[in-house]
Each structure stands twice: as C-alpha cells, then as structure tokens.
Coordinates of C-alpha atoms in Angstrom, one line a residue:
M12 CA -41.2 -15.9 67.7
V13 CA -38.2 -14.5 65.9
R14 CA -34.8 -15.2 66.9
I15 CA -31.9 -13.0 65.9
I16 CA -28.6 -14.7 66.0
V17 CA -25.6 -12.4 66.3
M18 CA -22.2 -13.8 65.7
K19 CA -19.6 -12.2 67.8
I20 CA -16.2 -11.7 66.2
P21 CA -13.5 -11.9 68.8
R22 CA -12.2 -8.4 69.4
S23 CA -8.8 -9.8 69.8
I24 CA -8.5 -10.2 66.0
F25 CA -8.9 -6.5 65.4
R26 CA -6.5 -5.4 68.1
S27 CA -3.5 -6.2 65.9
V28 CA -2.3 -3.4 63.7
Y29 CA -1.7 -5.9 60.9
A30 CA -5.2 -7.2 61.0
R31 CA -6.6 -3.6 60.9
M32 CA -4.3 -2.8 57.9
V33 CA -5.5 -5.9 56.0
L34 CA -9.1 -4.9 56.7
V35 CA -8.5 -1.3 55.4
I36 CA -6.6 -2.6 52.4
C37 CA -9.4 -5.1 51.5
A38 CA -12.0 -2.4 52.0
A39 CA -10.2 -0.2 49.5
A40 CA -9.0 -2.9 47.1
I41 CA -12.2 -4.9 46.6
P42 CA -14.2 -2.0 45.2
T43 CA -11.2 -0.9 43.1
L44 CA -10.9 -4.5 41.7
I45 CA -14.6 -4.6 40.9
G46 CA -14.4 -1.2 39.1
L47 CA -11.4 -2.4 37.2
C48 CA -13.2 -5.6 36.1
F49 CA -16.1 -3.5 34.9
Y50 CA -13.8 -1.1 33.0
V51 CA -12.0 -4.0 31.3
Y52 CA -15.4 -5.5 30.3
Q53 CA -16.6 -2.2 28.9
Q54 CA -13.3 -1.7 26.9
R55 CA -13.6 -5.3 25.5
M56 CA -17.2 -4.5 24.4
D57 CA -16.0 -1.2 22.8
F58 CA -13.2 -3.0 21.0
E59 CA -15.5 -5.7 19.7
R60 CA -17.9 -3.1 18.4
L61 CA -15.1 -1.2 16.8
A62 CA -13.7 -4.4 15.2
H63 CA -17.2 -5.3 13.8
D64 CA -17.6 -1.8 12.4
N65 CA -14.2 -1.8 10.8
A66 CA -14.8 -5.3 9.3
Q67 CA -18.2 -4.1 7.9
R68 CA -16.5 -1.1 6.3
Y69 CA -13.9 -3.3 4.8
V70 CA -16.5 -5.6 3.3
D71 CA -18.5 -2.7 1.9
L72 CA -15.3 -1.3 0.4
A73 CA -14.4 -4.6 -1.2
A74 CA -17.9 -5.0 -2.6
R75 CA -17.8 -1.5 -4.1
Y76 CA -14.4 -2.3 -5.6
Q77 CA -15.7 -5.5 -7.1
N78 CA -18.8 -3.8 -8.5
W79 CA -16.5 -1.1 -10.1
L80 CA -14.2 -3.8 -11.5
I81 CA -17.1 -5.7 -13.1
A82 CA -18.6 -2.5 -14.5
S83 CA -15.2 -1.3 -15.9
S84 CA -14.5 -4.8 -17.3
N85 CA -17.9 -4.8 -19.0
E86 CA -17.1 -1.4 -20.6
T87 CA -13.7 -2.6 -21.7
L88 CA -15.1 -5.7 -23.3
K89 CA -17.8 -3.8 -25.1
A90 CA -15.2 -1.4 -26.5
I91 CA -13.0 -4.3 -27.7
S92 CA -16.0 -6.1 -29.2
A93 CA -16.8 -2.9 -31.3
T94 CA -13.3 -2.8 -32.9
R95 CA -12.9 -3.4 -36.6
M96 CA -10.7 -6.4 -36.1
I97 CA -13.3 -8.2 -34.1
Q98 CA -16.1 -7.2 -36.4
E99 CA -14.1 -8.4 -39.4
Q100 CA -12.8 -11.5 -37.5
D101 CA -9.2 -10.7 -38.2
W102 CA -7.9 -13.0 -35.4
D103 CA -4.1 -12.3 -36.0
A104 CA -4.6 -8.5 -35.6
C105 CA -6.9 -9.3 -32.6
S106 CA -4.1 -11.3 -30.9
R107 CA -1.6 -8.6 -31.4
Y108 CA -4.0 -5.9 -30.2
S109 CA -4.9 -8.1 -27.1
A110 CA -1.2 -8.6 -26.3
E111 CA -0.6 -4.8 -26.5
M112 CA -3.6 -4.2 -24.2
L113 CA -2.4 -6.8 -21.7
N114 CA 1.0 -5.1 -21.5
Q115 CA -0.8 -1.8 -20.6
Q116 CA -3.2 -3.4 -18.0
N117 CA -2.2 -5.0 -14.7
R118 CA -5.8 -6.1 -13.7
Y119 CA -6.2 -8.8 -16.3
L120 CA -4.4 -12.1 -16.9
N121 CA -5.5 -12.4 -20.6
F122 CA -7.6 -10.8 -23.3
G123 CA -9.1 -12.8 -26.1
V124 CA -12.1 -14.0 -28.0
I125 CA -13.7 -17.4 -27.5
A126 CA -16.4 -18.6 -29.9
L127 CA -19.7 -20.0 -28.7
D128 CA -18.4 -23.6 -29.5
G129 CA -15.4 -22.9 -27.2
A130 CA -12.7 -22.4 -29.9
V131 CA -10.1 -19.7 -29.0
K132 CA -10.2 -17.3 -31.8
C133 CA -7.6 -14.8 -30.5
S134 CA -5.6 -14.4 -27.3
A135 CA -3.1 -12.0 -25.8
L136 CA -1.2 -15.1 -24.6
K137 CA 0.3 -17.7 -26.9
V138 CA -2.1 -20.7 -26.8
Q139 CA -2.0 -24.1 -28.4
P140 CA -3.3 -24.1 -32.0
N141 CA -6.9 -25.0 -32.2
M142 CA -7.4 -24.8 -28.5
N143 CA -10.9 -25.4 -27.3
L144 CA -12.3 -24.5 -23.9
K145 CA -15.8 -26.1 -24.2
D146 CA -14.9 -28.7 -21.5
R147 CA -13.8 -26.1 -18.9
S148 CA -16.2 -25.5 -16.0
Y149 CA -16.0 -21.7 -16.3
F150 CA -16.9 -21.9 -20.0
I151 CA -19.8 -24.2 -19.4
Q152 CA -21.1 -21.8 -16.7

C-alpha cells in the first residue's frame, strides 16, 4: 500500500499581492543567480588558463634569452682568448683592453683572465695585487 502525502499550502499566503510579487521575483532571480555564478566560475577558469599560458610564455622567453646570453658570452670569451695579448700573456695590455670592452658592454660586470691556480692575471676592474680566487665557491665549481 502506497500512501501519498500532499501538503497543502494555505491559499491565504498567495492571496496577498506582496507574496505573489516575492514569488515571481524569486522565480526570476534564482535562475539568474545560478547562471551568474556559472558565468563567474567559467570566467575564473578562463583567467587561470590565460595566466598559466602567459606565465609559460614568459618562462620560455626567459630561457631562450638565457641560452642566447650564454652562447654569446661563449663566443665573446673565445674571441678574447684568441687575441695576441692573451696568447702572449701581456697582462697589462689585457687589463686595458678588458677595461675598454667593459665600458662598451652593459651585460657584464667584469672581464679578465684567471689562471688555473686562481691567480687573477688581468681584469677590467682594479683588483688587489696578487689577488687569488681559488678559495671562492664559484671558482671551485
């Protein structure tokens, strides 16, 4: 045996004009509010995707720039190492040449030659006499 229970809403509630207006406004506002929430959610997802794509493009651009910088630095250092003053170990001329190059470049902080034992042979910047870099972590690496 199945029983169906029907709740009766008193008709006196809907006889008022105000109650009917509230019911009509709710009937129109609730779907609109649901649609608005869905739209905001979709916009948020689109902005997240756009931000992720832009960040990825920025990282790719920075990586390409770093690769270019390393390659161009390698070419510059090879060209400097082939000069006569380096080959003949004329360290005074090397320091003057390095200082001139440093004035023309804005990418580098210094140019110079460091021997395998860490001794600074020439530098664009004035360094202490007999300066040795063998204890520096970047030189050890």
